Every structure is written in C-alpha cells, then in structure tokens.
Short mmCIF file of C-alpha atoms and ligand atoms in Angstrom, two decimals:
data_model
loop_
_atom_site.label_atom_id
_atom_site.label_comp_id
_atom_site.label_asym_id
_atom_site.label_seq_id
_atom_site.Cartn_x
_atom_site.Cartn_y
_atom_site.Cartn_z
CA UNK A 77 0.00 0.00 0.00
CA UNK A 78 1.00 3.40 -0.71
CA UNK A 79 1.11 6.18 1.78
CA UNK A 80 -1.49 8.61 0.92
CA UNK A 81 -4.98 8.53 -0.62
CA UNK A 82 -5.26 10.04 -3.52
CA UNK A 83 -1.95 9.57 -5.11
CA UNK A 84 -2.25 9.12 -9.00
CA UNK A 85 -5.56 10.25 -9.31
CA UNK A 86 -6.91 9.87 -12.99
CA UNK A 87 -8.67 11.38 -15.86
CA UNK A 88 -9.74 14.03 -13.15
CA UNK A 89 -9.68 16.92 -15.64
CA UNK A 90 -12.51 15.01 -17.76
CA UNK A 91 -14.57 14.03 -14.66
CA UNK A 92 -14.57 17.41 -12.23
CA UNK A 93 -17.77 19.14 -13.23
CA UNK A 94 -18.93 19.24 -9.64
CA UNK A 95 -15.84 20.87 -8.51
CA UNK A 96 -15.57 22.90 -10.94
CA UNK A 97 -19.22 24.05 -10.78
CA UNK A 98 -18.56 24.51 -6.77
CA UNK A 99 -15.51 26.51 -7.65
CA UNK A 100 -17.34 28.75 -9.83
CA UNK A 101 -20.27 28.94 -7.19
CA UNK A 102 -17.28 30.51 -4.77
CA UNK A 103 -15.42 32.56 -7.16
CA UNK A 104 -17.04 36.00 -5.71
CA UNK A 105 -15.56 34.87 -2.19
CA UNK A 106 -11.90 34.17 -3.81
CA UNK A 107 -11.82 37.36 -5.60
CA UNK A 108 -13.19 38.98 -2.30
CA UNK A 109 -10.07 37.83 -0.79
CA UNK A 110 -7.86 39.16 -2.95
CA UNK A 111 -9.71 42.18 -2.45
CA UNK A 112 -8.88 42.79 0.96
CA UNK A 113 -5.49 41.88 1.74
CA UNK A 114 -3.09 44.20 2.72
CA UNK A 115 0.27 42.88 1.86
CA UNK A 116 3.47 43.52 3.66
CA UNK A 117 6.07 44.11 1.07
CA UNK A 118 6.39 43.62 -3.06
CA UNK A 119 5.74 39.81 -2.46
CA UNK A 120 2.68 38.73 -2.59
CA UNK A 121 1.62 34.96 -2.60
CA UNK A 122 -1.33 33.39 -3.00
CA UNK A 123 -1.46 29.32 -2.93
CA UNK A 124 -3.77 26.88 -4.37
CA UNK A 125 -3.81 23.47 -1.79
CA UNK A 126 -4.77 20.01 -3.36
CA UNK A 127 -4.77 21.86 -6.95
CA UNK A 128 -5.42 18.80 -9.21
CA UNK A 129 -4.36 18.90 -12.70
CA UNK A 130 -5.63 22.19 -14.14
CA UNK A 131 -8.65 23.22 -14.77
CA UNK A 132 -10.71 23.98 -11.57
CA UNK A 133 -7.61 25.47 -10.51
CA UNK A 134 -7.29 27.57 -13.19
CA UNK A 135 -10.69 28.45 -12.35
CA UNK A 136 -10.04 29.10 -8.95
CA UNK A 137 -7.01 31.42 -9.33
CA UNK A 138 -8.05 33.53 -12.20
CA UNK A 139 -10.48 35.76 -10.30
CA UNK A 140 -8.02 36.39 -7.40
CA UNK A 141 -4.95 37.17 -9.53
CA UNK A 142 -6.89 39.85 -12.00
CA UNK A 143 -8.02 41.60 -8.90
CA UNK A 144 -4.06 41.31 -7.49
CA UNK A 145 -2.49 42.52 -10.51
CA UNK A 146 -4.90 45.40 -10.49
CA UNK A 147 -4.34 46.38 -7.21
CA UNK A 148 -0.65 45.78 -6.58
CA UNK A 149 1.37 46.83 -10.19
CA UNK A 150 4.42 46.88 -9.03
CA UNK A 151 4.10 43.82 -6.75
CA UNK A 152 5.83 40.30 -7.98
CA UNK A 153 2.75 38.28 -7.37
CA UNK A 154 3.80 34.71 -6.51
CA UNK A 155 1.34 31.81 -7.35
CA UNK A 156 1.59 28.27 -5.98
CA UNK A 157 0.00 25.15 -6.76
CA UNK A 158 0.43 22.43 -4.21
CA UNK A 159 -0.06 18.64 -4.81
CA UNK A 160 0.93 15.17 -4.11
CA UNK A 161 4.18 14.10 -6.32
CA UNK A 162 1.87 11.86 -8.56
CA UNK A 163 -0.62 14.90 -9.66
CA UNK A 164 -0.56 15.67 -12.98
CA UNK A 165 1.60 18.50 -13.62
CA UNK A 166 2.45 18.17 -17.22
CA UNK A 167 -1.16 18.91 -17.83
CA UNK A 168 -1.32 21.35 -15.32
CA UNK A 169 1.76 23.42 -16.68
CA UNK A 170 -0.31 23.09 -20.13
CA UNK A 171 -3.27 24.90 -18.64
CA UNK A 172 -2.03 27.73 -16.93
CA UNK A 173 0.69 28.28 -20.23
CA UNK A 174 -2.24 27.98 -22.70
CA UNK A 175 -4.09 29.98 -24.48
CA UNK A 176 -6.53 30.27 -21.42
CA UNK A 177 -4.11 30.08 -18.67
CA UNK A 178 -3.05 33.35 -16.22
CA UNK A 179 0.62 32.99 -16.70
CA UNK A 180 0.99 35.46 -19.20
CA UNK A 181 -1.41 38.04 -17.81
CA UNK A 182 1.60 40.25 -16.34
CA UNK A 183 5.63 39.83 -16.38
CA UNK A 184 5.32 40.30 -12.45
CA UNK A 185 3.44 36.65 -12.24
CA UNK A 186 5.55 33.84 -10.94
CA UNK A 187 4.36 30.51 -11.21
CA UNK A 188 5.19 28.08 -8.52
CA UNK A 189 4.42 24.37 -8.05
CA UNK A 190 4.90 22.61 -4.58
CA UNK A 191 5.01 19.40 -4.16
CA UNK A 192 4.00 17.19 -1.20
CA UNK A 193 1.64 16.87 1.24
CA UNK A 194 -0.71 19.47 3.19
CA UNK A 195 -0.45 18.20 6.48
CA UNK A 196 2.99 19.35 6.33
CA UNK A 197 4.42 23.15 5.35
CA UNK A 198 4.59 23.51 1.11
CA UNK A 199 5.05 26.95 0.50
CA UNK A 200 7.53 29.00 3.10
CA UNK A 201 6.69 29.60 6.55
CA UNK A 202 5.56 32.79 6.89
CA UNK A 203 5.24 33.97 3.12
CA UNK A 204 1.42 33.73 2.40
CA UNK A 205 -1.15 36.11 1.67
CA UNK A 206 -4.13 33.86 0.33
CA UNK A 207 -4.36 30.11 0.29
CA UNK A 208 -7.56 28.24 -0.60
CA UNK A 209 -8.22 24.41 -1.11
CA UNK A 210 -11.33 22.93 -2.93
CA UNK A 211 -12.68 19.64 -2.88
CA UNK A 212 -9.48 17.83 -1.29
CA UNK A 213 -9.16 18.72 2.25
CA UNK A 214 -11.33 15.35 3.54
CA UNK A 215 -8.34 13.14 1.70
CA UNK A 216 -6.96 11.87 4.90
CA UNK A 217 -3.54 11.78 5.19
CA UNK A 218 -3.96 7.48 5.87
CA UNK A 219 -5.74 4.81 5.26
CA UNK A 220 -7.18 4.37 8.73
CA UNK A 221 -6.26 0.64 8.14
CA UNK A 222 -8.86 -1.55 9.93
CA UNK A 223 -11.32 -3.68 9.11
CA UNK A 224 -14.61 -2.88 8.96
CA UNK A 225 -16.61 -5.47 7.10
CA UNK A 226 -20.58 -4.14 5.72
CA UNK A 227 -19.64 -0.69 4.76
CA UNK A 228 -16.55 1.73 3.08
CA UNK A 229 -17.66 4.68 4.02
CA UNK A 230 -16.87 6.41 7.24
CA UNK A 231 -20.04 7.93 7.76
CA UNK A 232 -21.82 4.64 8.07
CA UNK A 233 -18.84 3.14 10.48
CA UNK A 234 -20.10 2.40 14.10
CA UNK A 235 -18.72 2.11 17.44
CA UNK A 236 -14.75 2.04 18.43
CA UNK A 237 -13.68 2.14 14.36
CA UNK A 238 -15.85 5.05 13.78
CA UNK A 239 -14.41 6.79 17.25
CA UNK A 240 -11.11 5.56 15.79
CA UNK A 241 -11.82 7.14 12.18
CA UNK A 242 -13.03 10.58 13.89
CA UNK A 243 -9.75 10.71 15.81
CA UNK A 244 -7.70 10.56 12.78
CA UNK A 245 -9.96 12.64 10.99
CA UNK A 246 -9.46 15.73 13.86
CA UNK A 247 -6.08 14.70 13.65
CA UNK A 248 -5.63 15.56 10.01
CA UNK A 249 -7.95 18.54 10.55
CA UNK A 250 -6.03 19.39 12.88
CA UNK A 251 -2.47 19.36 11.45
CA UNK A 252 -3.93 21.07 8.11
CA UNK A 253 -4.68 24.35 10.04
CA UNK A 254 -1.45 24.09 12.00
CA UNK A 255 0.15 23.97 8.78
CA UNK A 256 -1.53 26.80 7.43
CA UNK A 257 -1.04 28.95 10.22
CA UNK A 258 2.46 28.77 9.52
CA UNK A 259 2.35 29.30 6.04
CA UNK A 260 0.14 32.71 6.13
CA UNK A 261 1.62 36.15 6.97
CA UNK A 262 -0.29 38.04 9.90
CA UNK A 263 -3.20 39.14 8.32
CA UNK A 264 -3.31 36.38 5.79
CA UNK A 265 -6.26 34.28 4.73
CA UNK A 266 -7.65 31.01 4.17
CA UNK A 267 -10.35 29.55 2.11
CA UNK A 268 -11.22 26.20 2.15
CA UNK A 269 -14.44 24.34 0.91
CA UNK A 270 -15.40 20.73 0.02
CA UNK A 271 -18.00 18.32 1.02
CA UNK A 272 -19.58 18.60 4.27
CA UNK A 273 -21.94 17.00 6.47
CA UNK A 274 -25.20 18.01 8.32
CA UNK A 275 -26.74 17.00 12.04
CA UNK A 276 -29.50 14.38 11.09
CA UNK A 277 -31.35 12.35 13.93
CA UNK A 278 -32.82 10.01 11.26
CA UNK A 279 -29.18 8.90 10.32
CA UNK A 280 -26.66 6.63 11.69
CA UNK A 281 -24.85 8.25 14.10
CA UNK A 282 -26.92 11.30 13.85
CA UNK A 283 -25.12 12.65 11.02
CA UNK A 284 -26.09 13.06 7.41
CA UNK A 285 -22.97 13.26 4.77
CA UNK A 286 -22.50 14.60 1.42
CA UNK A 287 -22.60 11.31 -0.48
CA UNK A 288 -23.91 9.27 1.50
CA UNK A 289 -25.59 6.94 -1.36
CA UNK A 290 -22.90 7.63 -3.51
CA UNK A 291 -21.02 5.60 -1.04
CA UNK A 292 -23.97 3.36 -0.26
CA UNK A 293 -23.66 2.29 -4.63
CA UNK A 294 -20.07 1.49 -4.13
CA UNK A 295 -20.65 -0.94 -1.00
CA UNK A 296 -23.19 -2.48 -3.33
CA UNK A 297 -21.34 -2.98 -6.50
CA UNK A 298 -18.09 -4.22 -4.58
CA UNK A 299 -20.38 -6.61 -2.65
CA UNK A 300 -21.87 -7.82 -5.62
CA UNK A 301 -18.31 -8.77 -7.13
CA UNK A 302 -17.17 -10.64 -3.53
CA UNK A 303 -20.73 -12.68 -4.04
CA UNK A 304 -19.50 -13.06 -7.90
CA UNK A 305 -16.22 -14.46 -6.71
CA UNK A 306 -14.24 -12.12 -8.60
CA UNK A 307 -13.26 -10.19 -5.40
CA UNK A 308 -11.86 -11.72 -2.01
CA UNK A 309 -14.33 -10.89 0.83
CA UNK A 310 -11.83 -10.28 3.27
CA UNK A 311 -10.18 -7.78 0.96
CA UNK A 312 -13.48 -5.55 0.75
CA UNK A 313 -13.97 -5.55 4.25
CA UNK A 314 -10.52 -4.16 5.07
CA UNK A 315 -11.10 -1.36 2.61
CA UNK A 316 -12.46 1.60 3.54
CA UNK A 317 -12.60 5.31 1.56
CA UNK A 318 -10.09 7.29 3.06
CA UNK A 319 -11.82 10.30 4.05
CA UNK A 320 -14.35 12.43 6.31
CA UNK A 321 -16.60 14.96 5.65
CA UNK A 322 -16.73 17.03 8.45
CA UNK A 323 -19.70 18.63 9.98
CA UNK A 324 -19.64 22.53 10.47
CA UNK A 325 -19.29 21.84 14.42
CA UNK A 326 -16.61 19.02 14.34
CA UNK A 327 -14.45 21.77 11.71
CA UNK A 328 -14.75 24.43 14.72
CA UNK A 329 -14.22 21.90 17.42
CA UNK A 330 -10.47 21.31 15.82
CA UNK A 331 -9.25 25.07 16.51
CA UNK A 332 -11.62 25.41 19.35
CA UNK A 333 -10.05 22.75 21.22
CA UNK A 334 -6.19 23.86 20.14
CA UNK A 335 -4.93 27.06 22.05
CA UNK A 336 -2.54 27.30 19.44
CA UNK A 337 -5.13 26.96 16.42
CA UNK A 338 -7.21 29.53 18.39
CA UNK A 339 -4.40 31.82 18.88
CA UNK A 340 -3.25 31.62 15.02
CA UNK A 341 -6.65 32.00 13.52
CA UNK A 342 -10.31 34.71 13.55
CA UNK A 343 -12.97 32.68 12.28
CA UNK A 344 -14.35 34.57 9.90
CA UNK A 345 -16.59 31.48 8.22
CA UNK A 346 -17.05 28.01 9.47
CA UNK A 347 -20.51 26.74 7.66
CA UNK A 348 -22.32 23.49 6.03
CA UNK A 349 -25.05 24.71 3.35
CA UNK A 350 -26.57 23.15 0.77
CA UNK A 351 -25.33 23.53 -2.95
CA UNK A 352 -27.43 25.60 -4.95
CA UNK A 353 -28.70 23.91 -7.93
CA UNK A 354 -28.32 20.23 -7.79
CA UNK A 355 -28.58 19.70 -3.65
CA UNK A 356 -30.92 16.49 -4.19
CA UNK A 357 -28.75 14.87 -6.64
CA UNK A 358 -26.22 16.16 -9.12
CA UNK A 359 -27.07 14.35 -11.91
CA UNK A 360 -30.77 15.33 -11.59
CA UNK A 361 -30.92 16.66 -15.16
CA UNK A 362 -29.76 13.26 -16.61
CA UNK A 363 -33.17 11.63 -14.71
CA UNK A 364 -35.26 11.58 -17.88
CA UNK A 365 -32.38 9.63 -19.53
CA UNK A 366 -31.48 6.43 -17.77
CA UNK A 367 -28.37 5.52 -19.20
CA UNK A 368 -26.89 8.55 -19.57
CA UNK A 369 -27.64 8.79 -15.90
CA UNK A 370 -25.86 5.70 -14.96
CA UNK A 371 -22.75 6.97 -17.15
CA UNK A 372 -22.46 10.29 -15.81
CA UNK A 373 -22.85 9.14 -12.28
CA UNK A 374 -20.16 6.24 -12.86
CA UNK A 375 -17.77 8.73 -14.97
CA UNK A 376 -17.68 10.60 -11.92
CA UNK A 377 -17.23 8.07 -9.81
CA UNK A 378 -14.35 6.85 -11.66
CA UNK A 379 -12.87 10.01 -11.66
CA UNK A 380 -12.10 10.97 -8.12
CA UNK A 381 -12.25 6.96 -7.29
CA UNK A 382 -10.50 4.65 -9.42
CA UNK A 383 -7.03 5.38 -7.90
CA UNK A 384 -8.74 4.77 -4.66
CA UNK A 385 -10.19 1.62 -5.41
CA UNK A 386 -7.55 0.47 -7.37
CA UNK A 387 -4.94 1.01 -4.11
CA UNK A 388 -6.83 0.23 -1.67
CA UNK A 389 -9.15 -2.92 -3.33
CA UNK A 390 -8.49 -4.22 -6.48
CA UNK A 391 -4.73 -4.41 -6.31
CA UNK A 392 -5.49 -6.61 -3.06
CA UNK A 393 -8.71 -8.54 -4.08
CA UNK A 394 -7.62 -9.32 -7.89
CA UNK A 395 -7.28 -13.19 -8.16
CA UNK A 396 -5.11 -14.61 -10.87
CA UNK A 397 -8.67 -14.74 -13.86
CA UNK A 398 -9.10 -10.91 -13.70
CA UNK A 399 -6.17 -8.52 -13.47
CA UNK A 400 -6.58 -5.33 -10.92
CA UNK A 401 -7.51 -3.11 -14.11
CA UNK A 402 -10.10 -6.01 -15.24
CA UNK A 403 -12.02 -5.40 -11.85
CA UNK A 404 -12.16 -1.55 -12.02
CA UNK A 405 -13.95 -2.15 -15.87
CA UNK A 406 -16.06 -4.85 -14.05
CA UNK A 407 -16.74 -2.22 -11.15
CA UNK A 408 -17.67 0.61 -12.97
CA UNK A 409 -19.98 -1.19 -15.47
CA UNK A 410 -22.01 -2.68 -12.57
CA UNK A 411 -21.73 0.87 -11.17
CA UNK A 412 -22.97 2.78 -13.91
CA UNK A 413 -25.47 -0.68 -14.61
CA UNK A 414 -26.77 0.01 -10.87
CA UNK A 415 -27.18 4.18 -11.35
CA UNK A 416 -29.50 3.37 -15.35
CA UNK A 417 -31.36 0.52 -13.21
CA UNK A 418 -32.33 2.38 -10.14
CA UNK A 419 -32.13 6.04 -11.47
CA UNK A 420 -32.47 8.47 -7.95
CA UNK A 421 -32.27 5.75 -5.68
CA UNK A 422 -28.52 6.36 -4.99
CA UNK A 423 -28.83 9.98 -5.60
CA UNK A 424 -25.91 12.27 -5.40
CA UNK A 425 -26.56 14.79 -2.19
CA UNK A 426 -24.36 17.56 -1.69
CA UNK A 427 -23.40 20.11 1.10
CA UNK A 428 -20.59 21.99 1.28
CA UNK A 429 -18.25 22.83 4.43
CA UNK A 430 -16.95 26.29 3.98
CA UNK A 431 -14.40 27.59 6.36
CA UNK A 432 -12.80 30.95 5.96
CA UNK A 433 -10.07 32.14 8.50
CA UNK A 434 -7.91 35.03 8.58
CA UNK A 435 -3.92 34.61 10.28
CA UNK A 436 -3.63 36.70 13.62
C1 SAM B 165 -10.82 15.95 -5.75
S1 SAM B 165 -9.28 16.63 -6.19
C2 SAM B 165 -9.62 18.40 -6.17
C3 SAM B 165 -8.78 19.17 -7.14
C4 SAM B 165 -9.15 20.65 -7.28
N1 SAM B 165 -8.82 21.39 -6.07
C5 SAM B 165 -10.62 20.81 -7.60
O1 SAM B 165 -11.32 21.47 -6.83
O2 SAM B 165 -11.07 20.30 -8.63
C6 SAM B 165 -8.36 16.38 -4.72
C7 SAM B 165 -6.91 16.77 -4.87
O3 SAM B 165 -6.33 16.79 -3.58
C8 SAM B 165 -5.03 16.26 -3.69
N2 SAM B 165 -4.62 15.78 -2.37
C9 SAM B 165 -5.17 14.80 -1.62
N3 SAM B 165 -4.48 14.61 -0.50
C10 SAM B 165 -3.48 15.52 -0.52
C11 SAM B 165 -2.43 15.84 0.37
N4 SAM B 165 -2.27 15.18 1.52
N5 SAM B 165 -1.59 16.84 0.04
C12 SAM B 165 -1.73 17.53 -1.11
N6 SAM B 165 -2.71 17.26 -2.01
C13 SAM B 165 -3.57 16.28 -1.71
C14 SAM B 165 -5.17 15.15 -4.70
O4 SAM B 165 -3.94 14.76 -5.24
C15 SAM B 165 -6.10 15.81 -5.70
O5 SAM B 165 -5.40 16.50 -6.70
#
C-alpha cells in the first residue's frame, strides 16, 4: 500500500464538473479575498492546496490574480499550486501556459508548483497572503487501516472504528490548520471548501454526509463482485474510503479545542449549506435519460475513485482470472449498470463545508 490517498488520481480533468461548478459557485468569495489583503512588502503569494491537474484550478485562481495585478502593479505576485508528487503537472503546466491560462497576464506573475503533502508546510513559513483548497481537504492523510466489514464509508462506520476514524480525521484537521497557520503572513487568509456533512437524527450516528448513497452504490457494487467471486471478501472488508466529511461543528471543534489553532486563527466562516442547484442529486438533469444517468454518475465516480479503489481494493482482491484493471472495468460497469437501473435511488446529495479564516 501506498502512503497517501489520492496519489495518482486519474482522468480528473474530464470528470470534475462538480468541482468545478462549486468553484465557480465561490469565485465572488476568492476574488473577495484578494480584495482585501493588505500585503506587507512587493511579495505577494497566494497558494492553491490540493490543486489537481488544471482546470478547476485555473478556475479558482483567475479571479483572485486579476483583482491582485490590479491592485498591486508593481508587486511580484507569486502563485503556488500544491499537490501530491503523482498529480498531474504536465497537464497542469499546459493549462495555466495555454491559451486560457493566467501565466501570461503580467511579467510580475511567478508561477510556482509545490510538491508534497498538506499536512505538512509547502510553500515558506511565513510567506502567504491567500491560500484556498477545494474539494481535497477530507483526503486523509492514511488509510485508517482496519477492518470494517458491511460498509466503506466512514459515515456509516459504528462504534470504536468510527471513534477511531473521527480521531484521525481531527487529527488531520487538525495538522492542516497548524500547517496553514504557519504558512500565512499576519493578516493572511484562508479559504477552504469541500464536502460537508449536516446533524440528522434520522441517520446513523446522527449525522447526514454529502454522499452518502454515492457511497452506499459502491458498498453495493463491490459486494456484488465478492458474491460473484471475482473479489476476495476479506479484501473488501478491510477497505475503507479514506476520508471524512466534516460537519460545520466538528471543523470548529479542531481550533476550538487547540490554544494554538485559536491563537493563530479569527474565524471569519465556518458553515455546512446546501449547494445551490443540484442539492438532491447532481445528476438530476440526466433523470429523464437512464443511461446517460448511470454513465455520468459512474464517470464521476471513476474520476475521483478509481485510484482509490484500485490502491486500496483491487490491487489486493484481484485473483489470478481478472487482473486489478479487469475489476475496475467490471466495477464501474455494474456501477454505472446500478445508477440506469435504479435512477435516484442512490442519488448524489451535496453540502458543502466552507471555512474561511484570517492569520492573527
Ligand atoms: C478531488 S481533487 C480536487 C482538485 C481541485 N482542487 C478541484 O477542486 O477540482 C483532490 C486533490 O487533492 C489532492 N490531495 C489529496 N491529499 C493531498 C495531500 N495530503 N496533500 C496535497 N494534495 C492532496 C489530490 O492529489 C487531488 O489532486
């Protein structure tokens, strides 16, 4: 097993719309930021955390370094992507040098990559005006590596593994902020958004997540290929998505509970609301049309998940009939089969945890 969770994640480019809708829906807040800062020198910086390959950070940027170039002419504006090693960053070199890209907007623009891990410092202590990070910030930094046979999803864990899975979760939390809060500069702020979670009484453990069927379709494909025989049981109960969508309370509890996060950091936003257009499901346009339901849904899927699934299941589970590759086809037909048969019963519900801080 590799160390982290994401590493080599795939055709994301071709499979981000909801990210890069989300990133859109929160372009007005980027731009805001860039708005207000007050930088301390001709340096400014302004980071992008968990990047991906191109476009939604492109998207993401843009906004933020118009408004920075416009304010600040005679500042060297420094702009950082951050990733794992494995990202993508041919492509994403492409995109911000193409046609479309922000690299050539002013000779004062330096482009920066960083490379690593969040939970640790990327860009210099100290030297940060703005950082954001969309739609990767639940990655945790481990797979919490037990087994938890019925479910891989941590929302739907009970008991000691889902106490253990919370811990690890504030944990990571946790150590994100504390790396942020030495990256920004007094004064400097932080945007981050991705999937949340909402207080439910009707749901296991009183919590309803972004997802949550999304999730629910996965346990039932992989199930269906351990009662096939083409998986190994054991291997699909050990597995388990690495990653936690926090509610809007357990993202305050983290600083609250750190004198040192608490010290570092105003809260400016901590919030869980619903997305705008497609709350109840995001392929609710695709209804009328079954399949192209249960393509869209399992091109999605595939996008953020095959690297996941590949790691963490079918390298494991693959017997000698049906390479690791063979299972992910096998998967994501049956997933996509699943989505055209049963169109809305695994919907696609989404909240988003929005959390802006600004550096003491
Ligand atoms: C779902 S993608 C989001 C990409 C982009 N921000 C967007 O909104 O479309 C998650 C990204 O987070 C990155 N990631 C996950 N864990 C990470 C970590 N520990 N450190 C840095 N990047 C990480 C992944 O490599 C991946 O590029």
């Amino acid at each position: 097993r590799l160390d982290r969770s994401t590493d080599g994640m795939v055709n994301y480019n071709a499979n981000s719309a909801m990210q890069q809708q989300s990133i859109v829906t929160h372009a007005n807040a980027i731009r805001a930021l860039a708005e207000r800062i007050e930088p301390s020198g001709d340096d400014i910086r302004i980071v992008d955390l968990g990047c991906g390959p191109g476009t939604s950070t492109l998207l993401a940027m843009r906004p933020a370094v118009e408004t920075l170039i416009a304010r600040f002419p005679q500042a060297t504006i420094h702009v950082g992507h951050a990733d794992v090693p494995t990202n993508d960053w041919n492509a994403l070199s492409a995109i911000i040098f193409g046609p479309d890209g922000y690299a050539t907007m002013s000779d004062k623009l330096r482009v920066e990559a960083y490379l690593g891990s969040f939970y640790a410092t990327m860009p210099p202590v100290g030297s940060v005006d703005i950082a954001m990070c969309f739609a990767a910030s639940h990655w945790l930094s481990r797979d919490p590596g037990f087994v938890a046979p019925g479910t891989i999803f941590f929302a739907d864990l009970q008991g000691d593994k889902r106490q253990k899975m919370d811990a690890l979760a504030q944990a990571d939390w946790t150590q994100f902020l504390n790396s942020r809060a030495g990256e920004l500069r007094p004064g400097g702020l932080l945007y981050v958004s991705t999937l949340g979670a909402i207080p439910d009484p009707d749901e296991i453990n009183g919590v309803c997540s972004s997802a949550r069927y999304l999730y629910r379709a996965i346990q039932v494909v992989a199930q269906s290929m351990a009662d096939d025989g083409l998986i190994d049981q054991d291997a699909l109960d050990r597995f388990i998505f690495p990653l936690w969508f926090l509610t809007a309370e357990e993202a305050r509890r983290a600083i609250e509970a750190s004198p040192t996060l608490s010290e570092a950091f105003e809260i400016e936003t901590i919030e869980v609301v619903p997305a705008e257009l497609t709350q109840s499901d995001l392929f609710i346009g695709l209804r009328d049309d079954p399949k192209a339901y249960g393509e869209a849904y399992s091109g999605y899927v595939r996008g953020f998940g095959e690297s996941s699934l590949l790691k963490y299941l079918f390298n494991d589970a693959a017997h000698e009939t049906h390479s690791a590759r063979d299972l992910v086809d096998i998967f994501f037909e049956r997933y996509a089969r699943l989505n055209e048969e049963n169109v809305g019963t695994y919907k696609f519900e989404t909240w988003y945890l929005n959390v802006q801080l600004r550096r003491t």
